[in-house]
Coordinates of C-alpha atoms and ligand atoms in Angstrom, one line a residue:
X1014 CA -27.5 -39.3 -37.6
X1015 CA -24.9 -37.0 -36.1
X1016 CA -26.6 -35.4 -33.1
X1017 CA -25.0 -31.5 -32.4
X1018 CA -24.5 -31.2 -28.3
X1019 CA -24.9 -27.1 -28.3
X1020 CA -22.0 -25.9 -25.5
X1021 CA -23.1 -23.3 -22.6
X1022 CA -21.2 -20.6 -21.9
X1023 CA -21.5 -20.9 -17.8
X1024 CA -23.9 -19.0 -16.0
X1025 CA -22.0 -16.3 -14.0
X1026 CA -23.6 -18.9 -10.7
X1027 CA -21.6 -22.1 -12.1
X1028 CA -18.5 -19.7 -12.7
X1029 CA -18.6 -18.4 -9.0
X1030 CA -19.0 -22.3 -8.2
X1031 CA -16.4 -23.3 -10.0
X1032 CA -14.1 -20.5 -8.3
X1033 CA -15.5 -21.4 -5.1
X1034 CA -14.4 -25.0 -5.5
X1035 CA -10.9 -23.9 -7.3
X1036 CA -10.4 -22.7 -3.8
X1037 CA -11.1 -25.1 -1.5
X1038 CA -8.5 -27.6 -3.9
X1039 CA -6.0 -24.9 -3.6
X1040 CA -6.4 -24.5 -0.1
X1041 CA -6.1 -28.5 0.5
X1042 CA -3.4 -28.6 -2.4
X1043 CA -0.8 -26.3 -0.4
X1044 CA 1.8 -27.6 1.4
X1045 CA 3.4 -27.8 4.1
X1046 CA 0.5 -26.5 6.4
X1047 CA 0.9 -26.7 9.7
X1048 CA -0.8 -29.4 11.3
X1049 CA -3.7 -29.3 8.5
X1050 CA -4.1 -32.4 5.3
X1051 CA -2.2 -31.3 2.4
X1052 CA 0.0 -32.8 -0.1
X1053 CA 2.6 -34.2 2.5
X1054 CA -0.2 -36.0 4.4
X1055 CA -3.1 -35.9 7.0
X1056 CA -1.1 -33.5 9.7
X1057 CA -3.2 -34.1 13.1
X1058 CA -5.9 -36.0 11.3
X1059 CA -6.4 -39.6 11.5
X1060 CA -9.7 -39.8 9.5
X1061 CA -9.2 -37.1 6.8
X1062 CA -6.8 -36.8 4.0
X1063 CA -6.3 -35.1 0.6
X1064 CA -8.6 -37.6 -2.1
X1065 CA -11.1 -36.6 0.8
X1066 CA -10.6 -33.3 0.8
X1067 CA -10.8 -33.3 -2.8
X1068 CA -13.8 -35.2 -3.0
X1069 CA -15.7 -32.6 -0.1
X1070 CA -14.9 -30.0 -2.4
X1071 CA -16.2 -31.2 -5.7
X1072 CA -19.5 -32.0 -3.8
X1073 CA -19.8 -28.7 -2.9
X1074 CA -20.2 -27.8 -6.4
X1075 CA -24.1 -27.6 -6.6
X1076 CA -24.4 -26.0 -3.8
X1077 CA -22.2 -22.7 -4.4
X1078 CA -23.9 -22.6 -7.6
X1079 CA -27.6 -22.8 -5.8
X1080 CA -26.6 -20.0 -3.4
X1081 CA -25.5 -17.9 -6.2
X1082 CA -28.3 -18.5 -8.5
X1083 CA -30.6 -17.7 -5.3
X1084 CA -28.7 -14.4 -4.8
X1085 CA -29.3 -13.3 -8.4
X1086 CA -33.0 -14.4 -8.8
X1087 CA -33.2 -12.1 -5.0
X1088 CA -30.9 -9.4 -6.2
X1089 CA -30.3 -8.4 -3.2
X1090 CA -29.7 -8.6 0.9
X1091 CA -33.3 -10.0 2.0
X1092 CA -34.7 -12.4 4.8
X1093 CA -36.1 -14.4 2.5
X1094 CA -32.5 -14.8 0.4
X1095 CA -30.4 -15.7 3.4
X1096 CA -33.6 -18.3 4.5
X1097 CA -32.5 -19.8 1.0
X1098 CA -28.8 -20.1 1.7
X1099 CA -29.8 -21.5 4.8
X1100 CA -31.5 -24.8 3.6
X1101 CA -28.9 -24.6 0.6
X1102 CA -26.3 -24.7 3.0
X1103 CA -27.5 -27.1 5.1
X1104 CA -28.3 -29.6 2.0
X1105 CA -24.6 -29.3 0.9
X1106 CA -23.5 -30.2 4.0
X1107 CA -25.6 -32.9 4.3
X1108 CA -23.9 -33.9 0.8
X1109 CA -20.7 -33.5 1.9
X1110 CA -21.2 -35.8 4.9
X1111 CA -22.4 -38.3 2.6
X1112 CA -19.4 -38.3 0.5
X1113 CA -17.1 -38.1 3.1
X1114 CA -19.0 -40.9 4.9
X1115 CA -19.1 -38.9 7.9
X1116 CA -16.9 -36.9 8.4
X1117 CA -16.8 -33.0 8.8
X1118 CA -14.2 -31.8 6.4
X1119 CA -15.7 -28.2 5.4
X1120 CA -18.6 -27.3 7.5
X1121 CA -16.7 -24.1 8.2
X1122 CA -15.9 -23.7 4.2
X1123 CA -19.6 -24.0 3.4
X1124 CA -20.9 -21.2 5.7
X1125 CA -18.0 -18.7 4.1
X1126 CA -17.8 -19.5 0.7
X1127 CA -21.7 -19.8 0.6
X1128 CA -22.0 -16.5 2.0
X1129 CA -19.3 -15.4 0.3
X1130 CA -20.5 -16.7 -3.3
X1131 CA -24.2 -15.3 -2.7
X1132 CA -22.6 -11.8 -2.3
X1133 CA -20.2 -11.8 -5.1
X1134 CA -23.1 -12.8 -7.5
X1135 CA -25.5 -9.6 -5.5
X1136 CA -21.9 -7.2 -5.7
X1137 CA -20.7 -8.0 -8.8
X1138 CA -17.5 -6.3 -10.0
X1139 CA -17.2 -4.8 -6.4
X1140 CA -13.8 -4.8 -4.2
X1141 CA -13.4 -7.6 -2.2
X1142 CA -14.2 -5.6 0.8
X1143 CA -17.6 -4.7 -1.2
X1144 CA -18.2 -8.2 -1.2
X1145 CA -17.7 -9.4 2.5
X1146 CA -19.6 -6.4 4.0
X1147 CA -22.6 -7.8 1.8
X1148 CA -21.6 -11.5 3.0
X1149 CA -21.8 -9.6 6.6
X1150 CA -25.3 -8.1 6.2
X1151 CA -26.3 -12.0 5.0
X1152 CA -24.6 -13.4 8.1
X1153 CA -26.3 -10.7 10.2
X1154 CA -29.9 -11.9 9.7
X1155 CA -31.3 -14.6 11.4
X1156 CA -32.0 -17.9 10.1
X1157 CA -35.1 -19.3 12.4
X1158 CA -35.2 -22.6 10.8
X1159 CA -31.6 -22.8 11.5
X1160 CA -31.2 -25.6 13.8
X1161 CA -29.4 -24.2 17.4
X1162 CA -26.5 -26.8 17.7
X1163 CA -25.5 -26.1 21.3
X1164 CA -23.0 -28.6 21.5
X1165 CA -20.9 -28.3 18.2
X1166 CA -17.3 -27.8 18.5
X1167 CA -17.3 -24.4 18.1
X1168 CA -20.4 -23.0 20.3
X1169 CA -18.4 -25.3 23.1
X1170 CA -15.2 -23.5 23.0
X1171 CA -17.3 -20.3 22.4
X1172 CA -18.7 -20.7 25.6
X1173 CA -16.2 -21.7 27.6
X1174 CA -13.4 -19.1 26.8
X1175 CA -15.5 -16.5 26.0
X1176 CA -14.0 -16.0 22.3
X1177 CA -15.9 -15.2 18.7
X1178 CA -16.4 -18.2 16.0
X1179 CA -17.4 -18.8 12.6
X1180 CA -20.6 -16.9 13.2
X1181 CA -19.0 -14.1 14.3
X1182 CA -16.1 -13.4 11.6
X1183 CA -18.9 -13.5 8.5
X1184 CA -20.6 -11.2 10.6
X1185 CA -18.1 -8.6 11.1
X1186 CA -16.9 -9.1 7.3
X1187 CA -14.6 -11.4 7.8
X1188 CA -11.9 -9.2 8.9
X1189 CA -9.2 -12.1 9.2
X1190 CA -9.3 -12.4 5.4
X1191 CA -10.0 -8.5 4.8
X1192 CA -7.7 -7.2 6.6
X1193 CA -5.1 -10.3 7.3
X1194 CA -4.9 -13.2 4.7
X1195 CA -5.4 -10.7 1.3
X1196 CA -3.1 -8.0 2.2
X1197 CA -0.2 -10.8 3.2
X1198 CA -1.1 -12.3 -0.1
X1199 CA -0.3 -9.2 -1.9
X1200 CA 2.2 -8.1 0.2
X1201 CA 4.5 -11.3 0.0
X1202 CA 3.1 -11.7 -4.0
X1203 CA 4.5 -7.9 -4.4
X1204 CA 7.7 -9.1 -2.5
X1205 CA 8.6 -11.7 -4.9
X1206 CA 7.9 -14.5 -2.6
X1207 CA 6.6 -17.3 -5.2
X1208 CA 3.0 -18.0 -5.7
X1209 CA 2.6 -21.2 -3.0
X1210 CA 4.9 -18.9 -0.7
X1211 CA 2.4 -16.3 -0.9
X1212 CA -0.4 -18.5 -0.1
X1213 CA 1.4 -20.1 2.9
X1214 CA 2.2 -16.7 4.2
X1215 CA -1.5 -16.0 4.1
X1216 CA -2.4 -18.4 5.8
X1217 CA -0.3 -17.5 8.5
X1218 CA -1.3 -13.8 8.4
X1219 CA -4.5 -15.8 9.3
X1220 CA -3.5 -17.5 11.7
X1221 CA -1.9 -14.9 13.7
X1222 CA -4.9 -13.3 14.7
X1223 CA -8.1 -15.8 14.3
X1224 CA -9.6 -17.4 17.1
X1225 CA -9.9 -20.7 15.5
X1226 CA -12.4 -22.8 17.6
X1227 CA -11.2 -26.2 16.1
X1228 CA -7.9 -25.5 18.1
X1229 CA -9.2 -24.5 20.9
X1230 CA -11.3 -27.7 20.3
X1231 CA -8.4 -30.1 20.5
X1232 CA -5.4 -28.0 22.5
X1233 CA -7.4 -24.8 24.3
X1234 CA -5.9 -21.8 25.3
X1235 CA -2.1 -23.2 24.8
X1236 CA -2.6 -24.8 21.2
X1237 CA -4.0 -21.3 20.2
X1238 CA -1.5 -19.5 21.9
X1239 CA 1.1 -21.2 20.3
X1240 CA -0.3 -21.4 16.8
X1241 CA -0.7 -17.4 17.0
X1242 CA 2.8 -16.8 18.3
X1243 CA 4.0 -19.1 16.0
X1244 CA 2.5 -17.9 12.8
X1245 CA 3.5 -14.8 14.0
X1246 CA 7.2 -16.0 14.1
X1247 CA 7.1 -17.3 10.5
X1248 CA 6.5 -14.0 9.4
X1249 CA 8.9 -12.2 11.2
X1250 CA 11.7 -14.0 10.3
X1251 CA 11.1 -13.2 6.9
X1252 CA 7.9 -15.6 5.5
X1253 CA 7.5 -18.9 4.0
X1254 CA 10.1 -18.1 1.1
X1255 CA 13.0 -17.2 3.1
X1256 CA 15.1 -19.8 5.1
X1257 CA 14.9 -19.1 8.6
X1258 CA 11.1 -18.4 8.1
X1259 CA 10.8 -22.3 7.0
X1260 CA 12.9 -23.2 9.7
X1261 CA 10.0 -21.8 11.9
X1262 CA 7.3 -22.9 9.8
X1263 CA 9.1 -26.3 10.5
X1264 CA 8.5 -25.7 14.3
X1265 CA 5.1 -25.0 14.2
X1266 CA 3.8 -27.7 12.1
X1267 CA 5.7 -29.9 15.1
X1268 CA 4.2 -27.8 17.3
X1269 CA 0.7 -28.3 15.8
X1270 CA 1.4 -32.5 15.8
X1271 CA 2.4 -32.6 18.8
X1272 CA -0.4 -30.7 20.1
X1273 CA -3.0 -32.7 17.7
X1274 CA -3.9 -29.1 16.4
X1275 CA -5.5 -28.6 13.3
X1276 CA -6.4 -24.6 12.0
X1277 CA -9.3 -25.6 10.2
X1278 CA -11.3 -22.3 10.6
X1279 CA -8.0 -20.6 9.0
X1280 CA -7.8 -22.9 6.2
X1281 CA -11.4 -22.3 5.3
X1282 CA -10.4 -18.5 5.4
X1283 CA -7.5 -19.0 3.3
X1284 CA -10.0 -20.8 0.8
X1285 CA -12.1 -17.3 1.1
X1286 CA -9.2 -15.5 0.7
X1287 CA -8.4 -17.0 -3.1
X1288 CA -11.7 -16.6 -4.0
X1289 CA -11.9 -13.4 -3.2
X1290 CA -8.6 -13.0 -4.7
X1291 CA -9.9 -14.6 -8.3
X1292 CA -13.1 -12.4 -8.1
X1293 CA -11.9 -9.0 -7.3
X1294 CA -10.2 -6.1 -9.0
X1295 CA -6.8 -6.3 -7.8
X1296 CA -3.6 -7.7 -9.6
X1297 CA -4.1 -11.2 -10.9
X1298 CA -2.4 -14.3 -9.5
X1299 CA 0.2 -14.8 -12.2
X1300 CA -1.4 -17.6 -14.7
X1301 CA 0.2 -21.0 -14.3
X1302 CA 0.6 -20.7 -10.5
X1303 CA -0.3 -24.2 -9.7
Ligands
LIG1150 C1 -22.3 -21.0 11.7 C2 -21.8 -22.3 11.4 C3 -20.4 -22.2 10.9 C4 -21.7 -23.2 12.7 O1 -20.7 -22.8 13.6 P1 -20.4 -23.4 15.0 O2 -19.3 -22.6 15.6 O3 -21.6 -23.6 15.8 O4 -20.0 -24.9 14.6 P2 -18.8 -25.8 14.2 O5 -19.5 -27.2 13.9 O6 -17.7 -25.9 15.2 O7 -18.3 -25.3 12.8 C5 -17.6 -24.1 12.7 C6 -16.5 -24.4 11.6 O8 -16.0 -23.1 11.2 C7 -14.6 -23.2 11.0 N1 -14.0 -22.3 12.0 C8 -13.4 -22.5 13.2 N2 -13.1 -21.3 13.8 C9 -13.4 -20.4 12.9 C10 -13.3 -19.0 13.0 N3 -12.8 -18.3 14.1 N4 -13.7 -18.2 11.9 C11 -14.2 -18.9 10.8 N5 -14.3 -20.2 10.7 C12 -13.9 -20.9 11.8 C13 -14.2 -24.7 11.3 O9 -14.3 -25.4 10.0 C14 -13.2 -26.2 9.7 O10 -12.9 -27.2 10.6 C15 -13.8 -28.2 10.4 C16 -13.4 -29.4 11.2 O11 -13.9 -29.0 12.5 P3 -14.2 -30.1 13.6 O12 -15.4 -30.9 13.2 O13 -14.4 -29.3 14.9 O14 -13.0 -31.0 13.5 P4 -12.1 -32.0 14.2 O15 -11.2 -31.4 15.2 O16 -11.4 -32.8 13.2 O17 -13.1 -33.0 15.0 P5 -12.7 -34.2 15.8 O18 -11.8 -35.1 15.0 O19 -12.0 -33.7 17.1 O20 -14.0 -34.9 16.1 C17 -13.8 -28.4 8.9 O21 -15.1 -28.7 8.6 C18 -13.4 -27.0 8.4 O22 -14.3 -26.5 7.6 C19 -15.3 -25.1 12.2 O23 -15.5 -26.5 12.2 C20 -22.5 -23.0 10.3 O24 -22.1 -24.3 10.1 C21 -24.0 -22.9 10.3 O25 -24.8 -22.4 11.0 N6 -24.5 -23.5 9.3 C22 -26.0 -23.7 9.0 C23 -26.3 -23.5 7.5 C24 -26.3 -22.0 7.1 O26 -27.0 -21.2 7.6 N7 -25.6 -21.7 6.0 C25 -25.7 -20.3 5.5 C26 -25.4 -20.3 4.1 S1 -23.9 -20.9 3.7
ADE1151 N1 -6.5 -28.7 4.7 C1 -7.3 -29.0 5.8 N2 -6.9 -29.8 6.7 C2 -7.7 -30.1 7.8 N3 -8.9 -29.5 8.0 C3 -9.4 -28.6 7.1 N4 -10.5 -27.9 7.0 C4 -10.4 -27.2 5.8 N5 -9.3 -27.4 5.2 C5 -8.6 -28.3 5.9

C-alpha cells in the first residue's frame, strides 16, 4: 500500500524561521570579514569556525519559528508576549550551546533576530522601520524572569566605558541597521557594487558607528576606535568593490588579527539587516546572489 505524505505549505512562523536562519548563513558565509569566521577561516577565533557557525544557525531554527508563532497567537506588543520570547529565547540558546558544545556563537543573533522575527510576524507587510520600532516596544518591556547576568561580556564593558550594548540598540530600533547597514546595502546594491560587495559594505556601514561590546571585550577603547575608523576608511575610498577600498579592508582585517578583535555585535546586525532586507517592501536582492 502506497501511503500519500500530504505537503504543507509553511506557516508564515516557519517562513520567518527559515529567513531568520538564511541570514545568519549569509552573514557567516561572507567573506572576507574583518577579523570575524567566514569562508577564509576563524579570523580572531580559536574555538569557532564556519561548520559551527552553520550548525548554531540551523539550531536556531525552532526557536525563530516559536517566537513567531507566539507573536501571532498574541497579535500584538504585550507583557505577556515578550515573557514568551523570553523563555523562548533563553531555550534556543541553551540549544545552541549544546550544539556548539559550549561555545557562544550567536547569543547576540538570538536576542535580534528573535525580536526581530516576533515583530515581522505582529507587522506584517510593514517597512522595515515598521518592523524594528515594534521589535523596540518588545525590547522595551521588562522581562522579570530574565536572569540579571552582571558579569557577561557585554554588561562589563557597559559599565566600564560607559557605552550602550545589545539591550540598548533593539531598544532604540536598532538604528545601526535602520539607519546604517540597509541604506549602505541599497546604496552600494544601487551603485552596481555586486551582491557580496554590497553586503560587506554593510557591514562596514555597521561597523562605523556601533559600539560593539565584544571588541571592547577583547581590545577596549583602541580596538573600537580602530575598527570604527577603519570601516569608515573602506568606505571612503570607494567600498568593498573598488580597489583601493579592498586595499583598506585588507588593513583592517590585519588590524582586527592583530588586535584579536572580533565585531560580533555587527555581524549579528548584518544578519538583521538581510532579514530585514528579505521581508520588507523594498527592491529585491537580485535572485541567484549566493
Ligand atoms: C540582552 C542580551 C543580548 C544580553 O546582553 P549582554 O550585553 O548582557 O550580554 P552578552 O553576553 O555580552 O551578549 C551580547 C551579544 O550581543 C552582540 N553585541 C555586541 N555588541 C552589540 C551591540 N552594540 N549591538 C547589538 N549586538 C551587540 C554580541 O553577540 C555576538 O558576539 C558573540 C560572541 O561574544 P562573546 O561571548 O563576548 O565572544 P568572545 O569574544 O568570542 O568570547 P571569548 O572568546 O573572549 O570568551 C556571539 O554570540 C555573537 O552573537 C554579544 O555577545 C540577551 O542575550 C538577553 O538578555 N537574552 C535573554 C533572553 C531574551 O530575553 N530574549 C528575548 C527574546 S529573543
Ligand atoms: N561570523 C562571525 N564570526 C565571529 N563571531 C560571530 N558572531 C556572529 N557572527 C559571527
Amino acid at each position: 500500500m502506497s501511503a500519500l505524505i500530504a505537503r504543507q505549505a509553511p506557516t508564515a512562523a516557519e517562513r520567518l524561521a527559515d529567513l531568520a536562519v538564511q541570514a545568519l548563513v549569509d552573514e557567516a558565509d561572507l567573506s572576507p570579514k574583518p577579523g570575524l569566521v567566514d569562508r577564509r577561516g576563524s579570523g580572531a577565533h580559536s574555538d569557532l569556525h564556519l561548520g559551527l557557525m552553520h550548525a548554531s544557525a540551523q539550531s536556531l531554527w525552532p526557536a525563530f519559528a516559536a517566537m513567531a508563532d507566539a507573536a501571532r497567537c498574541e497579535g500584538r506588543v504585550s507583557q505577556a508576549l515578550r515573557e514568551t520570547l523570553g523563555q523562548l529565547g533563553r531555550d534556543g540558546e541553551a540549544e545552541m550551546l549544546r550544539v556548539t558544545a559550549g561555545v557562544n556563537t550567536h547569543r547576540g543573533a538570538i536576542w535580534a533576530l528573535g525580536l526581530l522575527s516576533a515583530a515581522a510576524m505582529l507587522e506584517s507587510g510593514a517597512s522595515a522601520g515598521g518592523i524594528a520600532a515594534s521589535a523596540a516596544a518588545l525590547a522595551r518591556l521588562d522581562d522579570p524572569a530574565a536572569p540579571h547576568n552582571p558579569d557577561s561580556h557585554g554588561a562589563r564593558v557597559c559599565r566600564r566605558y560607559g557605552v550602550l550594548g545589545a539591550r540598548e540598540q533593539a531598544q532604540h530600533g536598532f538604528p545601526a541597521v535602520i539607519e546604517h547597514g540597509l541604506p549602505q546595502l541599497l546604496a552600494s546594491r544601487r551603485a552596481g557594487a555586486g551582491e557580496q560587495n554590497a553586503r560587506l559594505d554593510a557591514l562596514l556601514a555597521i561597523m562605523s558607528s556601533l559600539t560593539d561590546t565584544c571588541v571592547l571585550h577583547r581590545a577596549g577603547l583602541e580596538g573600537l576606535t580602530r575598527m570604527q575608523a577603519g570601516a569608515r576608511a573602506v568606505l571612503r575610498a570607494g567600498g568593498a568593490a573598488s580597489l583601493a577600498g579592498r586595499r583598506q579592508l585588507r588593513l583592517l582585517d590585519r588590524d582586527m588579527l592583530a588586535l584579536n578583535a572580533s565585531p560580533g555585535g555587527a555581524a549579528d546586525l548584518l544578519a538583521a539587516t538581510l532579514f530585514l532586507d528579505r521581508l520588507a517592501p523594498h527592491a529585491p536582492a537580485p535572485t541567484g546572489s549566493n
